[in-house]
Amino acid sequence: MSFKNETILAGVEDPRVVESYIMLYTSWNKDVGRLSSAISKDLKNWTKHGSVFKNAHEGKFMDIWSKSGSMVT
């Protein structure tokens, strides 16, 4: 990883990969962009889980753009 042109000039501390990789991406149906997720154990085979907000507040966020995301564990 190189951070020469990034805002994180001091570096990144303590990255870890344990058992699974989680990918957050934007899925788009030509109308609304949705923050979606997929999980892989080998970076080759992925299980898609769809919109991360599909069950939030009884689906109220399904038709609202949710392109950016952060992960809290």
PDB file of N, CA and C in Angstrom:
ATOM      1  N   MET A   1       0.836  -1.180   0.000  1.00  0.00           N
ATOM      2  CA  MET A   1       0.000   0.000   0.000  1.00  0.00           C
ATOM      3  C   MET A   1       0.879   1.241   0.000  1.00  0.00           C
ATOM      4  N   SER A   2       0.533   2.178  -0.802  1.00  0.00           N
ATOM      5  CA  SER A   2       1.265   3.429  -0.847  1.00  0.00           C
ATOM      6  C   SER A   2       0.323   4.581  -0.531  1.00  0.00           C
ATOM      7  N   PHE A   3       0.795   5.503   0.290  1.00  0.00           N
ATOM      8  CA  PHE A   3      -0.030   6.639   0.691  1.00  0.00           C
ATOM      9  C   PHE A   3       0.625   7.965   0.315  1.00  0.00           C
ATOM     10  N   LYS A   4       1.466   7.967  -0.707  1.00  0.00           N
ATOM     11  CA  LYS A   4       2.190   9.175  -1.093  1.00  0.00           C
ATOM     12  C   LYS A   4       1.259  10.326  -1.453  1.00  0.00           C
ATOM     13  N   ASN A   5       0.166  10.043  -2.124  1.00  0.00           N
ATOM     14  CA  ASN A   5      -0.754  11.092  -2.555  1.00  0.00           C
ATOM     15  C   ASN A   5      -2.065  11.074  -1.772  1.00  0.00           C
ATOM     16  N   GLU A   6      -2.058  10.468  -0.629  1.00  0.00           N
ATOM     17  CA  GLU A   6      -3.271  10.323   0.175  1.00  0.00           C
ATOM     18  C   GLU A   6      -3.275  11.305   1.338  1.00  0.00           C
ATOM     19  N   THR A   7      -4.387  11.403   2.006  1.00  0.00           N
ATOM     20  CA  THR A   7      -4.493  12.262   3.184  1.00  0.00           C
ATOM     21  C   THR A   7      -3.969  11.564   4.431  1.00  0.00           C
ATOM     22  N   ILE A   8      -3.702  10.265   4.332  1.00  0.00           N
ATOM     23  CA  ILE A   8      -3.201   9.508   5.481  1.00  0.00           C
ATOM     24  C   ILE A   8      -1.683   9.388   5.344  1.00  0.00           C
ATOM     25  N   LEU A   9      -0.983  10.477   5.457  1.00  0.00           N
ATOM     26  CA  LEU A   9       0.462  10.487   5.237  1.00  0.00           C
ATOM     27  C   LEU A   9       1.245   9.787   6.335  1.00  0.00           C
ATOM     28  N   ALA A  10       0.678   9.674   7.519  1.00  0.00           N
ATOM     29  CA  ALA A  10       1.392   9.057   8.626  1.00  0.00           C
ATOM     30  C   ALA A  10       1.288   7.538   8.607  1.00  0.00           C
ATOM     31  N   GLY A  11       0.455   6.964   7.748  1.00  0.00           N
ATOM     32  CA  GLY A  11       0.354   5.517   7.645  1.00  0.00           C
ATOM     33  C   GLY A  11      -0.961   4.969   8.154  1.00  0.00           C
ATOM     34  N   VAL A  12      -1.036   3.661   8.137  1.00  0.00           N
ATOM     35  CA  VAL A  12      -2.216   2.933   8.603  1.00  0.00           C
ATOM     36  C   VAL A  12      -1.738   1.925   9.628  1.00  0.00           C
ATOM     37  N   GLU A  13      -2.412   1.849  10.754  1.00  0.00           N
ATOM     38  CA  GLU A  13      -1.982   0.943  11.813  1.00  0.00           C
ATOM     39  C   GLU A  13      -2.891  -0.264  11.945  1.00  0.00           C
ATOM     40  N   ASP A  14      -2.312  -1.369  12.265  1.00  0.00           N
ATOM     41  CA  ASP A  14      -2.982  -2.596  12.682  1.00  0.00           C
ATOM     42  C   ASP A  14      -4.015  -3.169  11.723  1.00  0.00           C
ATOM     43  N   PRO A  15      -3.749  -3.233  10.420  1.00  0.00           N
ATOM     44  CA  PRO A  15      -4.728  -3.901   9.556  1.00  0.00           C
ATOM     45  C   PRO A  15      -4.723  -5.399   9.828  1.00  0.00           C
ATOM     46  N   ARG A  16      -5.880  -6.038   9.737  1.00  0.00           N
ATOM     47  CA  ARG A  16      -5.989  -7.470   9.990  1.00  0.00           C
ATOM     48  C   ARG A  16      -6.949  -8.111   8.992  1.00  0.00           C
ATOM     49  N   VAL A  17      -6.615  -9.305   8.581  1.00  0.00           N
ATOM     50  CA  VAL A  17      -7.538 -10.129   7.808  1.00  0.00           C
ATOM     51  C   VAL A  17      -7.659 -11.435   8.571  1.00  0.00           C
ATOM     52  N   VAL A  18      -8.866 -11.750   9.020  1.00  0.00           N
ATOM     53  CA  VAL A  18      -9.098 -12.957   9.807  1.00  0.00           C
ATOM     54  C   VAL A  18     -10.264 -13.725   9.190  1.00  0.00           C
ATOM     55  N   GLU A  19      -9.973 -14.850   8.578  1.00  0.00           N
ATOM     56  CA  GLU A  19     -10.954 -15.784   8.020  1.00  0.00           C
ATOM     57  C   GLU A  19     -11.731 -15.284   6.807  1.00  0.00           C
ATOM     58  N   SER A  20     -12.271 -14.084   6.832  1.00  0.00           N
ATOM     59  CA  SER A  20     -13.127 -13.628   5.736  1.00  0.00           C
ATOM     60  C   SER A  20     -12.761 -12.220   5.291  1.00  0.00           C
ATOM     61  N   TYR A  21     -13.028 -11.954   4.013  1.00  0.00           N
ATOM     62  CA  TYR A  21     -12.885 -10.621   3.444  1.00  0.00           C
ATOM     63  C   TYR A  21     -14.290 -10.070   3.229  1.00  0.00           C
ATOM     64  N   ILE A  22     -14.500  -8.824   3.585  1.00  0.00           N
ATOM     65  CA  ILE A  22     -15.792  -8.180   3.375  1.00  0.00           C
ATOM     66  C   ILE A  22     -15.591  -7.047   2.380  1.00  0.00           C
ATOM     67  N   MET A  23     -16.378  -7.056   1.317  1.00  0.00           N
ATOM     68  CA  MET A  23     -16.296  -6.006   0.314  1.00  0.00           C
ATOM     69  C   MET A  23     -17.573  -5.170   0.359  1.00  0.00           C
ATOM     70  N   LEU A  24     -17.398  -3.868   0.448  1.00  0.00           N
ATOM     71  CA  LEU A  24     -18.520  -2.939   0.336  1.00  0.00           C
ATOM     72  C   LEU A  24     -18.438  -2.304  -1.043  1.00  0.00           C
ATOM     73  N   TYR A  25     -19.549  -2.255  -1.748  1.00  0.00           N
ATOM     74  CA  TYR A  25     -19.564  -1.715  -3.104  1.00  0.00           C
ATOM     75  C   TYR A  25     -20.915  -1.058  -3.377  1.00  0.00           C
ATOM     76  N   THR A  26     -20.981  -0.286  -4.444  1.00  0.00           N
ATOM     77  CA  THR A  26     -22.236   0.344  -4.832  1.00  0.00           C
ATOM     78  C   THR A  26     -22.914  -0.514  -5.890  1.00  0.00           C
ATOM     79  N   SER A  27     -24.121  -0.957  -5.604  1.00  0.00           N
ATOM     80  CA  SER A  27     -24.933  -1.633  -6.625  1.00  0.00           C
ATOM     81  C   SER A  27     -25.921  -0.599  -7.153  1.00  0.00           C
ATOM     82  N   TRP A  28     -26.201  -0.674  -8.440  1.00  0.00           N
ATOM     83  CA  TRP A  28     -27.032   0.353  -9.066  1.00  0.00           C
ATOM     84  C   TRP A  28     -28.045  -0.310  -9.981  1.00  0.00           C
ATOM     85  N   ASN A  29     -29.297   0.068  -9.870  1.00  0.00           N
ATOM     86  CA  ASN A  29     -30.358  -0.497 -10.709  1.00  0.00           C
ATOM     87  C   ASN A  29     -30.803   0.485 -11.797  1.00  0.00           C
ATOM     88  N   LYS A  30     -29.928   1.402 -12.166  1.00  0.00           N
ATOM     89  CA  LYS A  30     -30.174   2.480 -13.132  1.00  0.00           C
ATOM     90  C   LYS A  30     -31.135   3.533 -12.590  1.00  0.00           C
ATOM     91  N   ASP A  31     -31.402   3.473 -11.305  1.00  0.00           N
ATOM     92  CA  ASP A  31     -32.264   4.461 -10.656  1.00  0.00           C
ATOM     93  C   ASP A  31     -31.660   4.914  -9.330  1.00  0.00           C
ATOM     94  N   VAL A  32     -31.277   3.953  -8.486  1.00  0.00           N
ATOM     95  CA  VAL A  32     -30.774   4.255  -7.144  1.00  0.00           C
ATOM     96  C   VAL A  32     -29.489   3.471  -6.894  1.00  0.00           C
ATOM     97  N   GLY A  33     -28.458   4.161  -6.360  1.00  0.00           N
ATOM     98  CA  GLY A  33     -27.236   3.494  -5.941  1.00  0.00           C
ATOM     99  C   GLY A  33     -27.397   3.035  -4.499  1.00  0.00           C
ATOM    100  N   ARG A  34     -27.031   1.784  -4.241  1.00  0.00           N
ATOM    101  CA  ARG A  34     -27.181   1.238  -2.885  1.00  0.00           C
ATOM    102  C   ARG A  34     -25.853   0.679  -2.390  1.00  0.00           C
ATOM    103  N   LEU A  35     -25.528   0.964  -1.150  1.00  0.00           N
ATOM    104  CA  LEU A  35     -24.362   0.365  -0.520  1.00  0.00           C
ATOM    105  C   LEU A  35     -24.669  -1.108  -0.302  1.00  0.00           C
ATOM    106  N   SER A  36     -23.852  -1.974  -0.896  1.00  0.00           N
ATOM    107  CA  SER A  36     -24.077  -3.415  -0.810  1.00  0.00           C
ATOM    108  C   SER A  36     -22.828  -4.100  -0.289  1.00  0.00           C
ATOM    109  N   SER A  37     -22.968  -5.387   0.067  1.00  0.00           N
ATOM    110  CA  SER A  37     -21.830  -6.112   0.626  1.00  0.00           C
ATOM    111  C   SER A  37     -21.745  -7.527   0.069  1.00  0.00           C
ATOM    112  N   ALA A  38     -20.524  -8.065   0.122  1.00  0.00           N
ATOM    113  CA  ALA A  38     -20.265  -9.450  -0.250  1.00  0.00           C
ATOM    114  C   ALA A  38     -19.142  -9.957   0.651  1.00  0.00           C
ATOM    115  N   ILE A  39     -19.101 -11.269   0.873  1.00  0.00           N
ATOM    116  CA  ILE A  39     -18.090 -11.876   1.743  1.00  0.00           C
ATOM    117  C   ILE A  39     -17.390 -13.005   0.987  1.00  0.00           C
ATOM    118  N   SER A  40     -16.062 -13.111   1.202  1.00  0.00           N
ATOM    119  CA  SER A  40     -15.269 -14.169   0.582  1.00  0.00           C
ATOM    120  C   SER A  40     -14.257 -14.710   1.585  1.00  0.00           C
ATOM    121  N   LYS A  41     -13.947 -15.988   1.462  1.00  0.00           N
ATOM    122  CA  LYS A  41     -12.887 -16.574   2.283  1.00  0.00           C
ATOM    123  C   LYS A  41     -11.585 -16.689   1.493  1.00  0.00           C
ATOM    124  N   ASP A  42     -11.670 -16.564   0.144  1.00  0.00           N
ATOM    125  CA  ASP A  42     -10.487 -16.773  -0.683  1.00  0.00           C
ATOM    126  C   ASP A  42     -10.247 -15.672  -1.730  1.00  0.00           C
ATOM    127  N   LEU A  43     -11.034 -14.624  -1.732  1.00  0.00           N
ATOM    128  CA  LEU A  43     -10.972 -13.511  -2.683  1.00  0.00           C
ATOM    129  C   LEU A  43     -11.330 -13.918  -4.119  1.00  0.00           C
ATOM    130  N   LYS A  44     -11.744 -15.159  -4.312  1.00  0.00           N
ATOM    131  CA  LYS A  44     -12.136 -15.625  -5.636  1.00  0.00           C
ATOM    132  C   LYS A  44     -13.640 -15.900  -5.702  1.00  0.00           C
ATOM    133  N   ASN A  45     -14.158 -16.532  -4.689  1.00  0.00           N
ATOM    134  CA  ASN A  45     -15.577 -16.868  -4.611  1.00  0.00           C
ATOM    135  C   ASN A  45     -16.253 -15.943  -3.609  1.00  0.00           C
ATOM    136  N   TRP A  46     -17.311 -15.275  -4.059  1.00  0.00           N
ATOM    137  CA  TRP A  46     -17.984 -14.274  -3.230  1.00  0.00           C
ATOM    138  C   TRP A  46     -19.445 -14.638  -3.015  1.00  0.00           C
ATOM    139  N   THR A  47     -19.937 -14.368  -1.821  1.00  0.00           N
ATOM    140  CA  THR A  47     -21.360 -14.492  -1.519  1.00  0.00           C
ATOM    141  C   THR A  47     -21.907 -13.084  -1.369  1.00  0.00           C
ATOM    142  N   LYS A  48     -22.809 -12.710  -2.271  1.00  0.00           N
ATOM    143  CA  LYS A  48     -23.396 -11.369  -2.218  1.00  0.00           C
ATOM    144  C   LYS A  48     -24.511 -11.334  -1.182  1.00  0.00           C
ATOM    145  N   HIS A  49     -24.551 -10.240  -0.429  1.00  0.00           N
ATOM    146  CA  HIS A  49     -25.594 -10.058   0.582  1.00  0.00           C
ATOM    147  C   HIS A  49     -26.515  -8.891   0.252  1.00  0.00           C
ATOM    148  N   GLY A  50     -26.278  -8.237  -0.885  1.00  0.00           N
ATOM    149  CA  GLY A  50     -27.156  -7.155  -1.323  1.00  0.00           C
ATOM    150  C   GLY A  50     -27.033  -5.899  -0.480  1.00  0.00           C
ATOM    151  N   SER A  51     -28.056  -5.088  -0.542  1.00  0.00           N
ATOM    152  CA  SER A  51     -28.067  -3.797   0.157  1.00  0.00           C
ATOM    153  C   SER A  51     -27.881  -3.975   1.658  1.00  0.00           C
ATOM    154  N   VAL A  52     -26.962  -3.211   2.231  1.00  0.00           N
ATOM    155  CA  VAL A  52     -26.734  -3.320   3.674  1.00  0.00           C
ATOM    156  C   VAL A  52     -27.876  -2.708   4.475  1.00  0.00           C
ATOM    157  N   PHE A  53     -28.700  -1.902   3.818  1.00  0.00           N
ATOM    158  CA  PHE A  53     -29.820  -1.265   4.513  1.00  0.00           C
ATOM    159  C   PHE A  53     -31.174  -1.892   4.177  1.00  0.00           C
ATOM    160  N   LYS A  54     -31.200  -3.038   3.507  1.00  0.00           N
ATOM    161  CA  LYS A  54     -32.473  -3.603   3.050  1.00  0.00           C
ATOM    162  C   LYS A  54     -33.444  -3.911   4.187  1.00  0.00           C
ATOM    163  N   ASN A  55     -32.939  -4.230   5.363  1.00  0.00           N
ATOM    164  CA  ASN A  55     -33.822  -4.537   6.495  1.00  0.00           C
ATOM    165  C   ASN A  55     -33.908  -3.410   7.522  1.00  0.00           C
ATOM    166  N   ALA A  56     -33.165  -2.348   7.300  1.00  0.00           N
ATOM    167  CA  ALA A  56     -33.154  -1.236   8.267  1.00  0.00           C
ATOM    168  C   ALA A  56     -34.473  -0.476   8.227  1.00  0.00           C
ATOM    169  N   HIS A  57     -35.048  -0.289   9.367  1.00  0.00           N
ATOM    170  CA  HIS A  57     -36.296   0.485   9.498  1.00  0.00           C
ATOM    171  C   HIS A  57     -37.351   0.038   8.486  1.00  0.00           C
ATOM    172  N   GLU A  58     -37.535  -1.282   8.430  1.00  0.00           N
ATOM    173  CA  GLU A  58     -38.561  -1.898   7.571  1.00  0.00           C
ATOM    174  C   GLU A  58     -38.406  -1.532   6.094  1.00  0.00           C
ATOM    175  N   GLY A  59     -37.159  -1.434   5.624  1.00  0.00           N
ATOM    176  CA  GLY A  59     -36.886  -1.173   4.211  1.00  0.00           C
ATOM    177  C   GLY A  59     -37.028   0.271   3.770  1.00  0.00           C
ATOM    178  N   LYS A  60     -37.160   1.170   4.717  1.00  0.00           N
ATOM    179  CA  LYS A  60     -37.395   2.581   4.400  1.00  0.00           C
ATOM    180  C   LYS A  60     -36.258   3.230   3.603  1.00  0.00           C
ATOM    181  N   PHE A  61     -35.048   2.663   3.668  1.00  0.00           N
ATOM    182  CA  PHE A  61     -33.900   3.255   2.979  1.00  0.00           C
ATOM    183  C   PHE A  61     -33.606   2.614   1.619  1.00  0.00           C
ATOM    184  N   MET A  62     -34.413   1.681   1.169  1.00  0.00           N
ATOM    185  CA  MET A  62     -34.144   0.977  -0.086  1.00  0.00           C
ATOM    186  C   MET A  62     -34.193   1.881  -1.315  1.00  0.00           C
ATOM    187  N   ASP A  63     -34.952   2.950  -1.286  1.00  0.00           N
ATOM    188  CA  ASP A  63     -35.055   3.836  -2.448  1.00  0.00           C
ATOM    189  C   ASP A  63     -34.314   5.153  -2.257  1.00  0.00           C
ATOM    190  N   ILE A  64     -33.363   5.169  -1.312  1.00  0.00           N
ATOM    191  CA  ILE A  64     -32.548   6.356  -1.042  1.00  0.00           C
ATOM    192  C   ILE A  64     -31.095   6.005  -1.369  1.00  0.00           C
ATOM    193  N   TRP A  65     -30.411   6.889  -2.095  1.00  0.00           N
ATOM    194  CA  TRP A  65     -29.000   6.658  -2.399  1.00  0.00           C
ATOM    195  C   TRP A  65     -28.213   6.437  -1.113  1.00  0.00           C
ATOM    196  N   SER A  66     -27.397   5.378  -1.091  1.00  0.00           N
ATOM    197  CA  SER A  66     -26.551   5.073   0.069  1.00  0.00           C
ATOM    198  C   SER A  66     -25.217   4.545  -0.440  1.00  0.00           C
ATOM    199  N   LYS A  67     -24.492   5.398  -1.112  1.00  0.00           N
ATOM    200  CA  LYS A  67     -23.294   5.007  -1.843  1.00  0.00           C
ATOM    201  C   LYS A  67     -22.047   4.864  -0.975  1.00  0.00           C
ATOM    202  N   SER A  68     -21.883   5.683   0.024  1.00  0.00           N
ATOM    203  CA  SER A  68     -20.674   5.648   0.847  1.00  0.00           C
ATOM    204  C   SER A  68     -20.917   4.821   2.095  1.00  0.00           C
ATOM    205  N   GLY A  69     -19.870   4.208   2.583  1.00  0.00           N
ATOM    206  CA  GLY A  69     -20.075   3.394   3.774  1.00  0.00           C
ATOM    207  C   GLY A  69     -18.864   3.288   4.660  1.00  0.00           C
ATOM    208  N   SER A  70     -19.116   2.993   5.889  1.00  0.00           N
ATOM    209  CA  SER A  70     -18.092   2.692   6.879  1.00  0.00           C
ATOM    210  C   SER A  70     -18.505   1.414   7.570  1.00  0.00           C
ATOM    211  N   MET A  71     -17.539   0.751   8.154  1.00  0.00           N
ATOM    212  CA  MET A  71     -17.842  -0.492   8.840  1.00  0.00           C
ATOM    213  C   MET A  71     -17.487  -0.355  10.313  1.00  0.00           C
ATOM    214  N   VAL A  72     -18.416  -0.721  11.155  1.00  0.00           N
ATOM    215  CA  VAL A  72     -18.186  -0.736  12.596  1.00  0.00           C
ATOM    216  C   VAL A  72     -18.343  -2.174  13.047  1.00  0.00           C
ATOM    217  N   THR A  73     -17.331  -2.690  13.718  1.00  0.00           N
ATOM    218  CA  THR A  73     -17.416  -4.084  14.168  1.00  0.00           C
ATOM    219  C   THR A  73     -17.443  -4.170  15.671  1.00  0.00           C
TER     220      THR A  73
END
